[in-house]
PDB file of C-alpha atoms in Angstrom:
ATOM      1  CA  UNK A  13      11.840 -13.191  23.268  1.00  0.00           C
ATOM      2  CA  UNK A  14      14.646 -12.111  21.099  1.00  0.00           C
ATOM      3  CA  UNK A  15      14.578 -14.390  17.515  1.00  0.00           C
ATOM      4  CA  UNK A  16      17.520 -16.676  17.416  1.00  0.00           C
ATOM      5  CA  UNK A  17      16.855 -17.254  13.629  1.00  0.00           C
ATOM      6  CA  UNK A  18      16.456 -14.632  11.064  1.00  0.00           C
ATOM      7  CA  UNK A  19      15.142 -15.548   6.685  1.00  0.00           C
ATOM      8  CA  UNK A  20      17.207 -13.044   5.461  1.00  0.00           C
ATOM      9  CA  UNK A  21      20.691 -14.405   7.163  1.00  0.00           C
ATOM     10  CA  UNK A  22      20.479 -17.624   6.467  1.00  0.00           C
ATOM     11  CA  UNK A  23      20.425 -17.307   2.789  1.00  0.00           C
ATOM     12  CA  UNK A  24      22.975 -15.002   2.981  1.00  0.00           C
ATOM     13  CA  UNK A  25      25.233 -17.747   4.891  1.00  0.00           C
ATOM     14  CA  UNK A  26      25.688 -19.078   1.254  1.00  0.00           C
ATOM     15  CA  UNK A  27      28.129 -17.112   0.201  1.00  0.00           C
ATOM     16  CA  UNK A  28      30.107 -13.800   0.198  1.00  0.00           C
ATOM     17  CA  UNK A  29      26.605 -11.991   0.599  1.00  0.00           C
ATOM     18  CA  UNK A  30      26.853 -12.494   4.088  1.00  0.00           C
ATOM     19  CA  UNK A  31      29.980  -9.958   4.588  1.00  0.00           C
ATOM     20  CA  UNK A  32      29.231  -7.340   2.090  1.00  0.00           C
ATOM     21  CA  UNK A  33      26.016  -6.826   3.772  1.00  0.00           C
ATOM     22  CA  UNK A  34      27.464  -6.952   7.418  1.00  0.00           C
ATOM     23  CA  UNK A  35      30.299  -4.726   6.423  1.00  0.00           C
ATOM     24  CA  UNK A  36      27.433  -1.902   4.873  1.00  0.00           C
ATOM     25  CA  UNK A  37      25.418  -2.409   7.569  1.00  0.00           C
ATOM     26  CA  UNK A  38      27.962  -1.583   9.979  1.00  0.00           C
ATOM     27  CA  UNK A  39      29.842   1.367   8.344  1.00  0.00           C
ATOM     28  CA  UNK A  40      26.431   3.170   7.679  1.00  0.00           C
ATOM     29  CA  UNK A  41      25.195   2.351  11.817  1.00  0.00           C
ATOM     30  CA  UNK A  42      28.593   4.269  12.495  1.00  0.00           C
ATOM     31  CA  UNK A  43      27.322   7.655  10.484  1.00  0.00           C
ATOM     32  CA  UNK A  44      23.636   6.934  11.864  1.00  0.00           C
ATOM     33  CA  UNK A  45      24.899   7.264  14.866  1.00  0.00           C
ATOM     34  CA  UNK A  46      25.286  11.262  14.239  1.00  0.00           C
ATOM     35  CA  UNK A  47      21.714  11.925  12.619  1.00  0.00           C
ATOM     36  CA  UNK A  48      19.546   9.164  14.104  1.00  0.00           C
ATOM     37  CA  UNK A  49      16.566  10.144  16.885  1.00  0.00           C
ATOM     38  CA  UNK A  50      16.653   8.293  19.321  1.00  0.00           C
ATOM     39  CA  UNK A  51      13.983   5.254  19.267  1.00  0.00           C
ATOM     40  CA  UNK A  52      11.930   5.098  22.879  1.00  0.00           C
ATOM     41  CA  UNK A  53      12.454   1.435  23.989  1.00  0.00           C
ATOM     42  CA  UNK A  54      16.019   0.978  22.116  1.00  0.00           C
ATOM     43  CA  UNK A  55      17.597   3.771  21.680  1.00  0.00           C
ATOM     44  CA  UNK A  56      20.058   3.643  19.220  1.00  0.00           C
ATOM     45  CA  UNK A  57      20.524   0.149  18.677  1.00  0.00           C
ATOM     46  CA  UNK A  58      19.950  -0.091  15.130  1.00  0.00           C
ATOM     47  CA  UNK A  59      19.478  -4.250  14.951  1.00  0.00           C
ATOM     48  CA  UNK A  60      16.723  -3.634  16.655  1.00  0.00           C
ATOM     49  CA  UNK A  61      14.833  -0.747  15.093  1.00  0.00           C
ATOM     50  CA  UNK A  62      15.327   1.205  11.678  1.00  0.00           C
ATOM     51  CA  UNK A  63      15.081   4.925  13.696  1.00  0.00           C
ATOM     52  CA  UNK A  64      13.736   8.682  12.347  1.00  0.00           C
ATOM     53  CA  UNK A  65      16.410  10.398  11.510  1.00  0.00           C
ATOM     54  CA  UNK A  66      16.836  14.252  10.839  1.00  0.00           C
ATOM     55  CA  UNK A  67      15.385  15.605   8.129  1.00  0.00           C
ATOM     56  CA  UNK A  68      12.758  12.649   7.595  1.00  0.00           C
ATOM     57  CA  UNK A  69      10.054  15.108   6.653  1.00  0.00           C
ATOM     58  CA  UNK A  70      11.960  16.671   3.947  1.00  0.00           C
ATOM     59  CA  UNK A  71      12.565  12.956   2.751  1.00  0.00           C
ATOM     60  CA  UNK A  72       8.778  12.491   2.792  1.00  0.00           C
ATOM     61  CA  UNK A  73       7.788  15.805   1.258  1.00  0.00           C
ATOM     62  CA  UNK A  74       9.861  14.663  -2.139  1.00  0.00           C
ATOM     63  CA  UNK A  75       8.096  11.261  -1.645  1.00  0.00           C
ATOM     64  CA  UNK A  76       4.342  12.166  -1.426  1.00  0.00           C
ATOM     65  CA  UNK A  77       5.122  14.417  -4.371  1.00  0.00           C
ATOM     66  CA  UNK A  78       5.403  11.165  -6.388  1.00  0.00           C
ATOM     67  CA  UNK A  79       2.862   9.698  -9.107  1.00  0.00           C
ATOM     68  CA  UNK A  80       3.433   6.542  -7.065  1.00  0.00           C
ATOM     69  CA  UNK A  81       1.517   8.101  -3.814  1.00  0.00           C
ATOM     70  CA  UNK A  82      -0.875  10.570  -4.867  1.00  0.00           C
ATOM     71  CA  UNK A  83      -2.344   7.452  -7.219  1.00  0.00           C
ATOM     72  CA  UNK A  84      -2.024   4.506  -4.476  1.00  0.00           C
ATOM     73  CA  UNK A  85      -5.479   3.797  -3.137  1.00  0.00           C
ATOM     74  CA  UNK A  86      -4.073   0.785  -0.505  1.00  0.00           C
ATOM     75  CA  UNK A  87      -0.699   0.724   0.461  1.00  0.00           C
ATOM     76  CA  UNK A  88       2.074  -1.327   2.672  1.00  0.00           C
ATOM     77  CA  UNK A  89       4.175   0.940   4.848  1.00  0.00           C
ATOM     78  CA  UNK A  90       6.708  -0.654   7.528  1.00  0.00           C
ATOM     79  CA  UNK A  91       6.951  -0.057  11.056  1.00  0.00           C
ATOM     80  CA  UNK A  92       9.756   1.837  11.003  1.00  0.00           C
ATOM     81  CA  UNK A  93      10.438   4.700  12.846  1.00  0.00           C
ATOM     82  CA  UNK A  94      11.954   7.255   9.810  1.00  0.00           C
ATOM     83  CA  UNK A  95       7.903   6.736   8.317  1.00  0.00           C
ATOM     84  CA  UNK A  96       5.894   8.336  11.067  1.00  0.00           C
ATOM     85  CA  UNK A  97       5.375  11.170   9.171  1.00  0.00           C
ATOM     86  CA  UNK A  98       4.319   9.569   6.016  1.00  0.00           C
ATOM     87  CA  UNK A  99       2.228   7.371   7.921  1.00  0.00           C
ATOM     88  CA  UNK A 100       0.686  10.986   9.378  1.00  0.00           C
ATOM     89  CA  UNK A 101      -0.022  12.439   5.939  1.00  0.00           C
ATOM     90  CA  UNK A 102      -1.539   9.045   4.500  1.00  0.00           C
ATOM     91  CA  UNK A 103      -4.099   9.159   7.507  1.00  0.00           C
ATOM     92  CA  UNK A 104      -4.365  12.855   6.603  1.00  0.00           C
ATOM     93  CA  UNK A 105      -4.898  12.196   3.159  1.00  0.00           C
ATOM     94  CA  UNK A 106      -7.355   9.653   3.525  1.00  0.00           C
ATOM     95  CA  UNK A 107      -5.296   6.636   2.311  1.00  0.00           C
ATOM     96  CA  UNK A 108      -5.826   3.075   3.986  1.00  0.00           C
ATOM     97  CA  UNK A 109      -2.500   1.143   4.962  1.00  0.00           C
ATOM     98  CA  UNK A 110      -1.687  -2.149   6.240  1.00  0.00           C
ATOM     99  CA  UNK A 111       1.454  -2.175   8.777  1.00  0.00           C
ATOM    100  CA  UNK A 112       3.361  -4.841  10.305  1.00  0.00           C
ATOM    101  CA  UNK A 113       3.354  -5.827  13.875  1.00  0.00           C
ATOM    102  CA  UNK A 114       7.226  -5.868  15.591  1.00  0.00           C
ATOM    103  CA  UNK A 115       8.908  -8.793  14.651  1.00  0.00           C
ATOM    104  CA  UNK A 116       5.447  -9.889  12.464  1.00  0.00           C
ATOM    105  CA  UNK A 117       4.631 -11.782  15.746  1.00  0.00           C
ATOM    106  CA  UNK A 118       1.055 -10.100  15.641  1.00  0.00           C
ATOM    107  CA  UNK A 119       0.588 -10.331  12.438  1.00  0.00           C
ATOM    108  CA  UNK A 120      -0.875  -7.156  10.558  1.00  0.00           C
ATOM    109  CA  UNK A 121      -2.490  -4.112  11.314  1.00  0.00           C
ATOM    110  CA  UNK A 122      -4.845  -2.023   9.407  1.00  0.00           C
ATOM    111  CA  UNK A 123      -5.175   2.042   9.616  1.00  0.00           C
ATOM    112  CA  UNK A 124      -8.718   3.204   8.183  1.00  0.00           C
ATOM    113  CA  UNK A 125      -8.006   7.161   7.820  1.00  0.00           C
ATOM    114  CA  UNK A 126     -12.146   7.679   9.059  1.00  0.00           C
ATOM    115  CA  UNK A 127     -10.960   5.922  12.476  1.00  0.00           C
ATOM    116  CA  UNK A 128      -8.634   8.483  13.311  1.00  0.00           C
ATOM    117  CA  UNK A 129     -10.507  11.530  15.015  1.00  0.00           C
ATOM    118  CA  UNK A 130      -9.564  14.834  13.832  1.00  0.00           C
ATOM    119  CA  UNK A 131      -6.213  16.090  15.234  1.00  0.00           C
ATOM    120  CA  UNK A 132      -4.719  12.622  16.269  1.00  0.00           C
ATOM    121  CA  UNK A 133      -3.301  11.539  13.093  1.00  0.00           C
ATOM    122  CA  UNK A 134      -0.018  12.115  14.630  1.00  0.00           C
ATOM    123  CA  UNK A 135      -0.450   9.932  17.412  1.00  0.00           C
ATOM    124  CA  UNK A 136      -1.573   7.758  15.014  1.00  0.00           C
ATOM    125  CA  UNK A 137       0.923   7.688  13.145  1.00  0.00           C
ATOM    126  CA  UNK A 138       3.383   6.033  16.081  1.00  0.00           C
ATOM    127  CA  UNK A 139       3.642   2.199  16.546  1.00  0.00           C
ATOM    128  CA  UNK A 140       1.800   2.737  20.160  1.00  0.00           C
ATOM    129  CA  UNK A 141      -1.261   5.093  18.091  1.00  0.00           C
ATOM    130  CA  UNK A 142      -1.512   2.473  15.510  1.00  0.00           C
ATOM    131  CA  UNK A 143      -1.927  -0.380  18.097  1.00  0.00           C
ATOM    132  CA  UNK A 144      -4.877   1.900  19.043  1.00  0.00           C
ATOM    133  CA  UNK A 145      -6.673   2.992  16.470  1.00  0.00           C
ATOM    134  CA  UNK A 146      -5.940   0.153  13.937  1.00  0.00           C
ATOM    135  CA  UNK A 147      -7.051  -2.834  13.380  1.00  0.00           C
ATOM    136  CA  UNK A 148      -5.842  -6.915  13.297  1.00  0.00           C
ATOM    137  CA  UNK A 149      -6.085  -7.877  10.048  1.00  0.00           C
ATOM    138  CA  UNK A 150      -5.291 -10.965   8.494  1.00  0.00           C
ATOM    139  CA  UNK A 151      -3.715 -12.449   4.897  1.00  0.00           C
ATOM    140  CA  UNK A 152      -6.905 -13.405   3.731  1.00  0.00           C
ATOM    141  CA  UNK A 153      -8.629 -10.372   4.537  1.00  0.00           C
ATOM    142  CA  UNK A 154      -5.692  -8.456   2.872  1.00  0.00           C
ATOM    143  CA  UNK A 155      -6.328 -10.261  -0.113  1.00  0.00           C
ATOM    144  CA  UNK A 156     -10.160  -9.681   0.370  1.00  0.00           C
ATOM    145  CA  UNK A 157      -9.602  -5.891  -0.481  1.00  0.00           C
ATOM    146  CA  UNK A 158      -6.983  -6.480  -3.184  1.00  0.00           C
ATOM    147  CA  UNK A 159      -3.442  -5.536  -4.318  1.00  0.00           C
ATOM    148  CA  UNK A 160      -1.216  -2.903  -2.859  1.00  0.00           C
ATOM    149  CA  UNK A 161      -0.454  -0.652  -5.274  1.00  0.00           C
ATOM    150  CA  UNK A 162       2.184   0.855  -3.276  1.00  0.00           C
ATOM    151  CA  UNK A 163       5.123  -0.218  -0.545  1.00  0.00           C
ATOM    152  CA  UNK A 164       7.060   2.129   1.424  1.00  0.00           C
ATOM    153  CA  UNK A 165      10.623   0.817   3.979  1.00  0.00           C
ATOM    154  CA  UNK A 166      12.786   2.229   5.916  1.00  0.00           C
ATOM    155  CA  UNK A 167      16.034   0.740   6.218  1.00  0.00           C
ATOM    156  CA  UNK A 168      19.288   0.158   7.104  1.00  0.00           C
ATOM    157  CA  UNK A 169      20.934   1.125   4.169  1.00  0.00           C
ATOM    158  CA  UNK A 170      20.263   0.957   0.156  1.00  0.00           C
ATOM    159  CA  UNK A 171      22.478   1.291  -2.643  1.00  0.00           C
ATOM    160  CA  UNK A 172      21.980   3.432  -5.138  1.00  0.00           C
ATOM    161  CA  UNK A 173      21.419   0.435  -7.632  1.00  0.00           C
ATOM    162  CA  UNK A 174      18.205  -0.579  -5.209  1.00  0.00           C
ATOM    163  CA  UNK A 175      19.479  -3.232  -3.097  1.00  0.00           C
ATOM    164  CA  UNK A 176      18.083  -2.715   0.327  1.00  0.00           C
ATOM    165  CA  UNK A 177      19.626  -3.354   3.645  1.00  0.00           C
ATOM    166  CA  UNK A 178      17.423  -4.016   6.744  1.00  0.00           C
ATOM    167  CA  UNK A 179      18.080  -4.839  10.273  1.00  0.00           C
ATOM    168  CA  UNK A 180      19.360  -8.138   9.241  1.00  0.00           C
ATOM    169  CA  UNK A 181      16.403 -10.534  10.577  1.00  0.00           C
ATOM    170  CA  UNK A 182      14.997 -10.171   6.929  1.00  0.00           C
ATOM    171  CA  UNK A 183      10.851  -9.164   8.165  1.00  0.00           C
ATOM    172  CA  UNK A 184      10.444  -6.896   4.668  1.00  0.00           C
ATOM    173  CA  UNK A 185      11.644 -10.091   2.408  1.00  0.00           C
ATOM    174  CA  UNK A 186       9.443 -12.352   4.177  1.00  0.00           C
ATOM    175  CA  UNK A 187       6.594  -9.721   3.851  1.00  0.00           C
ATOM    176  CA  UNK A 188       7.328  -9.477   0.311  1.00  0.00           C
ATOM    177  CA  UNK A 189       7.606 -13.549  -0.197  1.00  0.00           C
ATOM    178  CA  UNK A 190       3.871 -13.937   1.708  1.00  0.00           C
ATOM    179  CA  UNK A 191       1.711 -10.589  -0.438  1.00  0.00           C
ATOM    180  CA  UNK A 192       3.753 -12.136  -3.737  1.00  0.00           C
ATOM    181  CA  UNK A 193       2.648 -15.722  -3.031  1.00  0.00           C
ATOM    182  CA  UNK A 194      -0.700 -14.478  -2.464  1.00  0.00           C
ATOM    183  CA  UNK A 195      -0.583 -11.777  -6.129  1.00  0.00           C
ATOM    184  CA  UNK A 196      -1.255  -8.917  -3.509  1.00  0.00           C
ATOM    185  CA  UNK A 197       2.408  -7.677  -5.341  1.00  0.00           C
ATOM    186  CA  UNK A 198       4.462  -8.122  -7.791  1.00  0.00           C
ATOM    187  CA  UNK A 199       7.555  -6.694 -10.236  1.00  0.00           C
ATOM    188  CA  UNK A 200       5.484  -3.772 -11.238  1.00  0.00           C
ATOM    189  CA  UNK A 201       4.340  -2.718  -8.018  1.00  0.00           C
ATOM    190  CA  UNK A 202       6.402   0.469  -6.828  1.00  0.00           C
ATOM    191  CA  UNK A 203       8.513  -0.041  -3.701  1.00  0.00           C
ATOM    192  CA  UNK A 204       9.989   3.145  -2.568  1.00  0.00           C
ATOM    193  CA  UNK A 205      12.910   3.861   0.666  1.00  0.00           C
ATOM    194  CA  UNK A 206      12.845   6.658   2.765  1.00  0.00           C
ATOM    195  CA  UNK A 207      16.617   6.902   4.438  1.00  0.00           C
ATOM    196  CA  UNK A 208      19.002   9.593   5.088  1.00  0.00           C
ATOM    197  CA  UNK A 209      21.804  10.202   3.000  1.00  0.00           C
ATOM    198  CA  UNK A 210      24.424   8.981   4.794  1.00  0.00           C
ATOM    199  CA  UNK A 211      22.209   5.410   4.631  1.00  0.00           C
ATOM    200  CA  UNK A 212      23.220   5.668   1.098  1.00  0.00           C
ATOM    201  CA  UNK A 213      25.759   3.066  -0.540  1.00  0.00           C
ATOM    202  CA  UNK A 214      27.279   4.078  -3.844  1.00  0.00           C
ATOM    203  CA  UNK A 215      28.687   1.005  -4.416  1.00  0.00           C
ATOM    204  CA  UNK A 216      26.567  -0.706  -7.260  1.00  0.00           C
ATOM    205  CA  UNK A 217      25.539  -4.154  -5.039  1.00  0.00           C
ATOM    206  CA  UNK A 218      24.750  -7.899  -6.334  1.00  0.00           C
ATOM    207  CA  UNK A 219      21.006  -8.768  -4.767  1.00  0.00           C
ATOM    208  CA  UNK A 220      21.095 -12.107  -2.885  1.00  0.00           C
ATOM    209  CA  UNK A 221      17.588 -14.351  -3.840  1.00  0.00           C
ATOM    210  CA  UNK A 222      15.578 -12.699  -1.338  1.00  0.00           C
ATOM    211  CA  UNK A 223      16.566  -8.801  -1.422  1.00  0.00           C
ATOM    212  CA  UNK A 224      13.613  -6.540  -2.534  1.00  0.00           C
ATOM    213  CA  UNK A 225      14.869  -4.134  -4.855  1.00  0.00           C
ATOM    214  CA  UNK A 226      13.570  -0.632  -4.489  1.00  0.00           C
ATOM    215  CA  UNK A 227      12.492   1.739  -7.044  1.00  0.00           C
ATOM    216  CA  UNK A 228      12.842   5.123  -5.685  1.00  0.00           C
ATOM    217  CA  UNK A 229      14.978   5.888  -2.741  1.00  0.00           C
ATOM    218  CA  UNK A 230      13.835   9.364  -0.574  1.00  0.00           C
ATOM    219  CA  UNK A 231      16.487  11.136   1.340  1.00  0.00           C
ATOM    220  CA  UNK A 232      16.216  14.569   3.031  1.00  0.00           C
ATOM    221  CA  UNK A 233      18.294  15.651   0.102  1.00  0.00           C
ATOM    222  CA  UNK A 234      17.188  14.248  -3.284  1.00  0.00           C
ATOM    223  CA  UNK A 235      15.034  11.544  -4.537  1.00  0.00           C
ATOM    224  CA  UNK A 236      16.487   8.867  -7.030  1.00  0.00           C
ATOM    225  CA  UNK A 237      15.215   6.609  -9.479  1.00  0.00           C
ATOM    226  CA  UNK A 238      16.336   3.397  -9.337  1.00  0.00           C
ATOM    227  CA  UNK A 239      17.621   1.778 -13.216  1.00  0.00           C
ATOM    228  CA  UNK A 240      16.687  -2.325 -12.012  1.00  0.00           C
ATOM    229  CA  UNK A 241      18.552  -4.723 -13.575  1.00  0.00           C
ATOM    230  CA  UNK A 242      17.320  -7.718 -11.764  1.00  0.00           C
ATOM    231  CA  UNK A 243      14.386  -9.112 -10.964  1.00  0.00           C
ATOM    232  CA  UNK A 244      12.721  -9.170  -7.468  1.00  0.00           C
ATOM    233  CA  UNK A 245      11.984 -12.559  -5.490  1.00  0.00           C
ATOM    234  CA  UNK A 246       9.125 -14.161  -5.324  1.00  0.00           C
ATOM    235  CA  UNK A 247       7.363 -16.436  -2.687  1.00  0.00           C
ATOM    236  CA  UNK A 248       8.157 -17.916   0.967  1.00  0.00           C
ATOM    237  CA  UNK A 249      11.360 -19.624   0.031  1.00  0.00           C
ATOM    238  CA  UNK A 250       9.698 -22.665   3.050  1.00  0.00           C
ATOM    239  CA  UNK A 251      13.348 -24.417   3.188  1.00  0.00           C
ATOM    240  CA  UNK A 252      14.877 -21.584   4.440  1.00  0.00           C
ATOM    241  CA  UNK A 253      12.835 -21.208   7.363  1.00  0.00           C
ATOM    242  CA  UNK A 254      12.810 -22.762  10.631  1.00  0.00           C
ATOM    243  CA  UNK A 255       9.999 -24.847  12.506  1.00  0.00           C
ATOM    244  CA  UNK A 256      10.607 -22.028  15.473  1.00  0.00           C
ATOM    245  CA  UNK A 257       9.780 -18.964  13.344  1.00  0.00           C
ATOM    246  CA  UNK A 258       7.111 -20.503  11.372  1.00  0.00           C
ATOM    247  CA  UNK A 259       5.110 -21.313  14.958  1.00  0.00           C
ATOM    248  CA  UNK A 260       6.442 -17.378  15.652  1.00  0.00           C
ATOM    249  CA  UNK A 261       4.908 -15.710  12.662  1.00  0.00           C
ATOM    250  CA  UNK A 262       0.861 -16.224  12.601  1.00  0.00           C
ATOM    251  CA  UNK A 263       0.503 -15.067   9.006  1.00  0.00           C
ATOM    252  CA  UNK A 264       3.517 -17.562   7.693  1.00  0.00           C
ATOM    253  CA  UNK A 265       1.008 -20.356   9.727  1.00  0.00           C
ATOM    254  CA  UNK A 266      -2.246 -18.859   7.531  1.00  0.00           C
ATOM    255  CA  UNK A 267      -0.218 -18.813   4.599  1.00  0.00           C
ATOM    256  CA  UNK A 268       0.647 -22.522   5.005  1.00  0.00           C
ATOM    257  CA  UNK A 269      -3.122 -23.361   5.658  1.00  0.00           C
ATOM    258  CA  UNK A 270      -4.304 -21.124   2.504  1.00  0.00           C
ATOM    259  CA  UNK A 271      -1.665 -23.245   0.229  1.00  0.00           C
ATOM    260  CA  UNK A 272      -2.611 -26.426   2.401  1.00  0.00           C
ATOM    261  CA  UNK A 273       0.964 -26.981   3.805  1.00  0.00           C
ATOM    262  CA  UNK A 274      -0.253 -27.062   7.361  1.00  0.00           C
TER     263      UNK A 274
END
């Protein structure tokens, strides 16, 4: 069942937020449109999935290059489709990651590289390989092996000042509000983009209360350093979020118990 409420939208309802990201979101889903892959359940419709795009592994090769991955020991990486191949080379390169579930409804899943037999870290690597080969895991467990010290996204689109677009149902913020609530991250932990550059805004963007800002941003072209001005969110913001999604998101439900809200 299709979500009829989404964190990120509502908060952006308060103002002229709302349009600047709509407008973005749908200028750069035009240009996708001529370097996206296709995604195997929906295609190219791009509120539905963040696709792989062309050149994604040249994106990748200027990310893994980075200080920020060859020291991360335990890292977030999202679902999205344009991170397959990092996902590949993490297994590959022995590096545990969490990864979330479509939509969160399932929660989390964790990839132990020594799970993965030799030769099928690409399958893997693909939401279908992870479902097999990874593992439930839940907030408190997260917390039982300690802080990311990295976070990779895909999205939509991201401006070169670090504000970062998603789908629009606002899964990466909420992620971000739970591990921050629980000091799994925080404003020094890196969060890097992998897009193409046409995903690219130049325009210098004003971050709503709940956009992550990145700190690197990975096209198939160049990789830039984000200069933050702002700080990042922090927390579930709990009035912004509806009864239905709450009883729709298992970990928002263990975060509630582990703060005794529930």
């Amino acid at each position: 069942m299709k979500r009829k409420f989404h964190y990120y939208e509502t908060v952006k309802r308060k103002g002229i937020a709302m349009s600047t990201s709509k407008v973005v979101r749908e200028r750069i889903w035009t240009k996708l449109h001529d370097v996206a892959k296709p995604d195997t359940r929906f295609h190219l419709n791009f509120a539905e999935v963040i696709p792989d795009f062309e050149g994604s592994e040249k994106a990748t090769d200027l990310l893994v290059a980075e200080d920020a991955y060859t020291d991360s020991t335990f890292a977030f990486i999202t679902p999205d489709n344009c991170l397959a191949d990092l996902r590949r080379r993490m297994i590959e390169d022995g590096k545990p990651f969490v990864m979330s579930t479509y939509g969160i409804y399932r929660g989390f899943v964790l990839l132990e590289p020594e799970n993965v037999p030799e030769g099928a870290a690409l399958y893997a690597s693909w939401l279908d390989g992870m479902e097999h080969f990874g593992a439930p895991i839940t907030l408190e467990e997260i917390a039982k092996r300690g802080r990311f010290d990295l976070m990779v996204t895909g999205a939509s689109a991201v401006s070169k000042n670090g504000v970062r677009f998603g789908k629009g149902h606002g899964f990466f913020d909420l992620e971000w509000g739970m591990f921050t609530d629980l000091g799994l991250v925080d404003e020094t932990t890196p969060v890097l983009a992998v897009v193409h550059d046409v995903q690219l805004v130049e325009d210098q963007l004003q971050p709503s209360e709940t956009d992550i800002l990145v700190d690197k941003i990975a096209t198939p072209s160049e990789l830039y350093t984000v200069e933050r001005r702002a700080k990042r969110p922090s927390g579930v913001k709990w009035p912004l979020l509806d009864p239905k999604q709450i009883a729709e998101t298992p970990p928002l439900q263990e975060l509630q118990r582990i703060q005794g809200l529930a």
